[in-house]
CSV table of C-alpha atoms and ligand atoms in Angstrom, one decimal:
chain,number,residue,atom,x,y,z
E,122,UNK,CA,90.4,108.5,111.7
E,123,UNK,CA,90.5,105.0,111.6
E,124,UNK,CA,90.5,102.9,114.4
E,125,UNK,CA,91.3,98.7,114.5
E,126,UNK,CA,90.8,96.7,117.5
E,127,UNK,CA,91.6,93.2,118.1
E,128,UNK,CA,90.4,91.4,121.0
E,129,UNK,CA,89.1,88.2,121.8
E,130,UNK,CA,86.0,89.6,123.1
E,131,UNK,CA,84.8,91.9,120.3
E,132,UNK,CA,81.4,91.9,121.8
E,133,UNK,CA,82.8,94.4,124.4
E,134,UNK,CA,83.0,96.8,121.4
E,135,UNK,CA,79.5,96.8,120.9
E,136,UNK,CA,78.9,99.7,123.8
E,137,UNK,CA,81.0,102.0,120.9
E,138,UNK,CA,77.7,102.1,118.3
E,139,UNK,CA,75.8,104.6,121.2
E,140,UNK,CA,76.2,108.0,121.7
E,141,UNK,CA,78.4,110.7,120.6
E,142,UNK,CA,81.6,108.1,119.1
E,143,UNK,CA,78.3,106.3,117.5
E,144,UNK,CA,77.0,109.1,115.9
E,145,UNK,CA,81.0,110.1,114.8
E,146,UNK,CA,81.0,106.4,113.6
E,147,UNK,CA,77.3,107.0,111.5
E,148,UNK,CA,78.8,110.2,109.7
E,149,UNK,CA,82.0,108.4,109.2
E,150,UNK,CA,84.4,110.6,111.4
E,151,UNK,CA,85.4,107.7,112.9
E,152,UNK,CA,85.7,104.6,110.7
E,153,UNK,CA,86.5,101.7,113.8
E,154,UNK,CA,86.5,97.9,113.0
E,155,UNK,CA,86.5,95.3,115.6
E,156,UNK,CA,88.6,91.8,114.8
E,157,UNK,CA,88.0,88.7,116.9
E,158,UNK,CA,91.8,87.4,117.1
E,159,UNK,CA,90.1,83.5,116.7
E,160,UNK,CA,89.6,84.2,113.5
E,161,UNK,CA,92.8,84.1,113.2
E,162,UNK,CA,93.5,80.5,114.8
E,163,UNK,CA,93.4,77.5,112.8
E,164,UNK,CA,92.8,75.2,115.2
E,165,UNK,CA,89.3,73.5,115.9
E,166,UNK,CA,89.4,75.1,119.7
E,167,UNK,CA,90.5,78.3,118.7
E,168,UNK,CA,93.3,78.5,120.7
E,169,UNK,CA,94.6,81.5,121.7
E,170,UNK,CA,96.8,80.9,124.4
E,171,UNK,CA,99.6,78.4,125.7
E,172,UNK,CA,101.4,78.1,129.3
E,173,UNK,CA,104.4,80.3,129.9
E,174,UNK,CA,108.0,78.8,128.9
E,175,UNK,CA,110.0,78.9,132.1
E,176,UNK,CA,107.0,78.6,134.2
E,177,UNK,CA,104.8,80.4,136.2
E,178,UNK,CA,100.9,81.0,137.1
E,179,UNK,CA,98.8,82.0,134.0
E,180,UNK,CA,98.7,81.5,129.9
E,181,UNK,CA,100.3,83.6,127.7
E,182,UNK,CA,98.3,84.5,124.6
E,183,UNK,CA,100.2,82.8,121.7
E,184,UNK,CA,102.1,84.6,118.9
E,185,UNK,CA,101.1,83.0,115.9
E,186,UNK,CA,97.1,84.7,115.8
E,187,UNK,CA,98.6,87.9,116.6
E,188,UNK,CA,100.9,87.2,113.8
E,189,UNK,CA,98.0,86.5,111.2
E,190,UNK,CA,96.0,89.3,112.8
E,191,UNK,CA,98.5,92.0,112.4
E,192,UNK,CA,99.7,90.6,108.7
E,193,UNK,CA,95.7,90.6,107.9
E,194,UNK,CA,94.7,94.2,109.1
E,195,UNK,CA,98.0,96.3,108.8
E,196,UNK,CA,99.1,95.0,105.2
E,197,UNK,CA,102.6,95.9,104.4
E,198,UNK,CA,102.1,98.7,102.2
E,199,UNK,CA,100.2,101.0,105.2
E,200,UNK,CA,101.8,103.9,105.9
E,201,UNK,CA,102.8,102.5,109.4
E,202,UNK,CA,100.2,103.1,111.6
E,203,UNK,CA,100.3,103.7,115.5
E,204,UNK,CA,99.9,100.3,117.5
E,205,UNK,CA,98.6,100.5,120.9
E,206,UNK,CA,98.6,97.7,123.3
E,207,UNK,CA,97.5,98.3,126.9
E,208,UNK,CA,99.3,97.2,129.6
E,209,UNK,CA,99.4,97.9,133.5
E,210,UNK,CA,103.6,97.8,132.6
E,211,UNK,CA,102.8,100.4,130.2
E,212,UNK,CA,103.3,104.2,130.1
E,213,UNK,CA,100.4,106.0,131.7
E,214,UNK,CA,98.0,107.2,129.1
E,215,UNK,CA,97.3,110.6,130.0
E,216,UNK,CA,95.1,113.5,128.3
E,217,UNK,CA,98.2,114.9,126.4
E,218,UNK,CA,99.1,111.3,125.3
E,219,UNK,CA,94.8,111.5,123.8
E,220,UNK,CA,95.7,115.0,122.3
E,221,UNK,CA,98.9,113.7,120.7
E,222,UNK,CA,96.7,110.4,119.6
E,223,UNK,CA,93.7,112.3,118.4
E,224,UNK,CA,95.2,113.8,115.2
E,225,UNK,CA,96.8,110.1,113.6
E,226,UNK,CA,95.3,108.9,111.0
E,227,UNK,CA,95.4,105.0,111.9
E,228,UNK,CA,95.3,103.6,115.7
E,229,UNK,CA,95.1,99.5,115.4
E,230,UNK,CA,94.8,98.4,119.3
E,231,UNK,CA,95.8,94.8,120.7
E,232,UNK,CA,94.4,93.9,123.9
E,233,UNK,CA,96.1,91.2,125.1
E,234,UNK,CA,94.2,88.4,127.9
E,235,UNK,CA,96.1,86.6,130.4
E,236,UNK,CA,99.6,87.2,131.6
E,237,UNK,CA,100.0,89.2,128.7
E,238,UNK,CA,101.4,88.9,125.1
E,239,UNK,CA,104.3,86.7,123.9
E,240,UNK,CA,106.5,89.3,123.7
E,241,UNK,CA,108.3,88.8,120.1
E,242,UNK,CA,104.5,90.2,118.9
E,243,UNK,CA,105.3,93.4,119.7
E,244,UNK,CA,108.9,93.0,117.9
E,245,UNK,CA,106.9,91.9,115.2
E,246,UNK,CA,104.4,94.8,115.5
E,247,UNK,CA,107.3,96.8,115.8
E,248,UNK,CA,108.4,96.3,112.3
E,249,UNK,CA,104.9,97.0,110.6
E,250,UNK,CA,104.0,100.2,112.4
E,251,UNK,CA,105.1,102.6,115.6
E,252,UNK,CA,104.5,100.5,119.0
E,253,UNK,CA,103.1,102.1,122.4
E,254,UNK,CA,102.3,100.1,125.5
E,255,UNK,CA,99.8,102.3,127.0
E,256,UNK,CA,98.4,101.5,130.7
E,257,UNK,CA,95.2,103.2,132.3
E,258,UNK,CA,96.6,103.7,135.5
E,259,UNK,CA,98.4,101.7,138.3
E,260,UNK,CA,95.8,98.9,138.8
E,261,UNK,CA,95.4,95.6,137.0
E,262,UNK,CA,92.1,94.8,134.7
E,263,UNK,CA,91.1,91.2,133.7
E,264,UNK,CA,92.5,92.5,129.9
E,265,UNK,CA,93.1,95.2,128.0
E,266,UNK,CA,89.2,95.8,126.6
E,267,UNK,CA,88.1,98.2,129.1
E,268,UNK,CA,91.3,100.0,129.0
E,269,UNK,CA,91.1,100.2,124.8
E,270,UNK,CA,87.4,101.4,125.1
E,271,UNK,CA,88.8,104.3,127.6
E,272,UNK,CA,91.4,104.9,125.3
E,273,UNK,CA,89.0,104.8,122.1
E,274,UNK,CA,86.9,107.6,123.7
E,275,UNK,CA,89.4,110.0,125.1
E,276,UNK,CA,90.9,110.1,121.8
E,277,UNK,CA,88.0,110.0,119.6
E,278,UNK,CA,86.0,113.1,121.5
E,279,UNK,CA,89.1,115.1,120.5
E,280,UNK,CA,88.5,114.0,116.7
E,281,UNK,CA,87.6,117.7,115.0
E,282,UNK,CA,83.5,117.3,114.9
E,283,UNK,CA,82.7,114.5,116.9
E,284,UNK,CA,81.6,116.5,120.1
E,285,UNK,CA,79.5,119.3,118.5
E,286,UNK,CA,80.7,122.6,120.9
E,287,UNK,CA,84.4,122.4,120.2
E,288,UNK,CA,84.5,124.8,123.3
E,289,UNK,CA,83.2,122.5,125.7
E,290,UNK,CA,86.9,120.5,125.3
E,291,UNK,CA,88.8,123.6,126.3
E,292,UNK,CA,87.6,124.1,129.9
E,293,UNK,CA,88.2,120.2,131.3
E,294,UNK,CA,90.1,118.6,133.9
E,295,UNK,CA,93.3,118.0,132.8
E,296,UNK,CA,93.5,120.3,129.6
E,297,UNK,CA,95.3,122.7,131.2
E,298,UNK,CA,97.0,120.8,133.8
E,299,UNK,CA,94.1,121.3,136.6
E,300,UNK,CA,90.7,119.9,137.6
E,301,UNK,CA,87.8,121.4,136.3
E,302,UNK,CA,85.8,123.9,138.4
E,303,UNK,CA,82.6,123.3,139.6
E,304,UNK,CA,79.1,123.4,137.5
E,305,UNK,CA,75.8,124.5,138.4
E,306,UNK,CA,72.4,125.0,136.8
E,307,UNK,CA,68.9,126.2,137.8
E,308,UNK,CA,67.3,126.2,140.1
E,309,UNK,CA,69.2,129.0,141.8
E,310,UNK,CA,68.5,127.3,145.0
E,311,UNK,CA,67.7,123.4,145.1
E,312,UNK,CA,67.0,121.9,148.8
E,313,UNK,CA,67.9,124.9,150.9
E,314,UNK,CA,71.7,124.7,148.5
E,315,UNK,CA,72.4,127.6,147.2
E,316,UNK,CA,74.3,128.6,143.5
E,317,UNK,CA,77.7,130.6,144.4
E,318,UNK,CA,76.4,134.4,143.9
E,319,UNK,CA,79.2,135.0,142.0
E,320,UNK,CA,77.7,132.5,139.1
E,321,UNK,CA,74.5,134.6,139.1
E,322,UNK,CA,76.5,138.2,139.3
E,323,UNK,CA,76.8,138.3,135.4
E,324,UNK,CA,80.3,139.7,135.8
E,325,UNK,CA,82.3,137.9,133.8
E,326,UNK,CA,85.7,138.8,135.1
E,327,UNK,CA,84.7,137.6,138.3
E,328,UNK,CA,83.0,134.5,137.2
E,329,UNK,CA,87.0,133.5,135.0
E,330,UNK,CA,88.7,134.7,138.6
E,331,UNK,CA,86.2,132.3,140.7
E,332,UNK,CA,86.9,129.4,138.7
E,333,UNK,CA,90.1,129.6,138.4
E,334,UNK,CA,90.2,129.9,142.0
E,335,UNK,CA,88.1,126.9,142.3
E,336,UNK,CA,90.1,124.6,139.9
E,337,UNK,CA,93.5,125.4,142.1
E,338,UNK,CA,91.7,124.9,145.4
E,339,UNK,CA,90.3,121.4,144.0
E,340,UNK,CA,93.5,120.3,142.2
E,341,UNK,CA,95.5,121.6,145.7
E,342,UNK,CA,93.0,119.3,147.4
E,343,UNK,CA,92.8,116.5,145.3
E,344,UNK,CA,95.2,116.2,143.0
E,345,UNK,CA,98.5,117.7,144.3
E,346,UNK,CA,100.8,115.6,142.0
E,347,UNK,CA,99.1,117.4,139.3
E,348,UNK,CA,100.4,121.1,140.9
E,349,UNK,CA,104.4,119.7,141.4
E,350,UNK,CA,104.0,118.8,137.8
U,559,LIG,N1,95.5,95.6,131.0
U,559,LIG,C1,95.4,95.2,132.3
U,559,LIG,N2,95.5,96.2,133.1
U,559,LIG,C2,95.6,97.3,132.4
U,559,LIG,C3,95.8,98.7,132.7
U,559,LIG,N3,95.9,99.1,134.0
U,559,LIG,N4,96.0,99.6,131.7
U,559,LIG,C4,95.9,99.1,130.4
U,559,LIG,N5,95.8,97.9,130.1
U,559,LIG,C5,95.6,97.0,131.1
């Protein structure tokens, strides 16, 4: 998979070269490219952003660097890929939404700075590949960096090969519509806390039942939108 990402703090994107999405990046499972959007300014300050026509608190990150960013990295002869720009008015990016994400071939991501994008960008996007506005969840960040490099992993752990033990993405929170069940290792019994028997019965049916059990009563407890759903 290939993976774009323009931001005007590619810096952020260094924290992607560790661990298992560096490893993926090493074999070449993921192939992801980080674009500074100044490079796409032609002004001697760099200027990515302008105040808001009609008013208002905040700068608006300008159209015409997007415009040379998106006309540089998605050329017109691509085979439109997905566009992805997070936004707290987007619509919330969810495990399924990774799944779905997980098997396209090409993700470029915009994060927008500010109050947000001028919004004929994403017209413009519109016409050079398939537009989401994605948001992390109901909260506001600074920009959409952290939000992309959330987005980047979710979806790139699902990527066939990148986590070695395909099985250990079956049984997570969310995969099934629950929270996960609780995990233990040894000791058997660390400061006077004991492992649930059941764990150590080597009954397997009863092990599934208790966590199963476990994921409801947590989900019930904690998550309860997720059990309407
Ligand atoms: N940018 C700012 N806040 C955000 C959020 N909650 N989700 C995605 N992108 C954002």
């Amino acid at each position: 998979m290939r993976i774009d990402v323009v931001s005007i703090f590619p810096t952020i994107f260094d924290a992607l070269e560790v661990s298992l999405l560096g490893k993926a990046r090493q074999s070449g499972l993921l192939d992801i490219r980080v674009h500074d959007l100044r490079d796409y300014t032609h002004d001697r300050h760099r200027t990515v952003d302008d105040t808001p026509y009609g008013g208002g608190a905040g700068m608006v990150m300008k159209p015409e660097p997007w415009g040379a960013a998106l006309d540089d990295i998605v050329s017109e002869v691509d085979d439109r890929p997905l566009i992805v720009f997070p936004s707290p008015a987007g619509e919330r990016f969810t495990q399924a939404i990774a799944r779905e994400l997980s098997t396209a071939p090409r993700i470029v991501f915009g994060c927008g700075r500010y109050e947000g994008i001028d919004e004929r960008v994403f017209d413009y996007a519109a016409e050079r590949g398939d537009v989401r506005l994605l948001s992390l969840g109901d909260y506001v960040l600074n920009g959409g960096e952290v939000a992309v490099m959330a987005m980047v992993e979710a979806i790139g752990r699902l990527v066939p090969g990148v986590v070695g033990n395909p099985e250990s993405l079956v049984e997570e929170s969310h995969e099934d519509g629950l929270l996960e069940y609780p995990s233990y290792t040894k000791p058997a019994v660390w400061r006077e806390r004991e492992v649930p028997p059941v764990l150590l019965s080597g009954n397997h049916g009863a092990v599934a039942a208790w966590r199963r059990e476990q994921q409801v009563q947590r989900t019930r407890e904690r998550r309860p939108d997720l059990l309407a759903d």
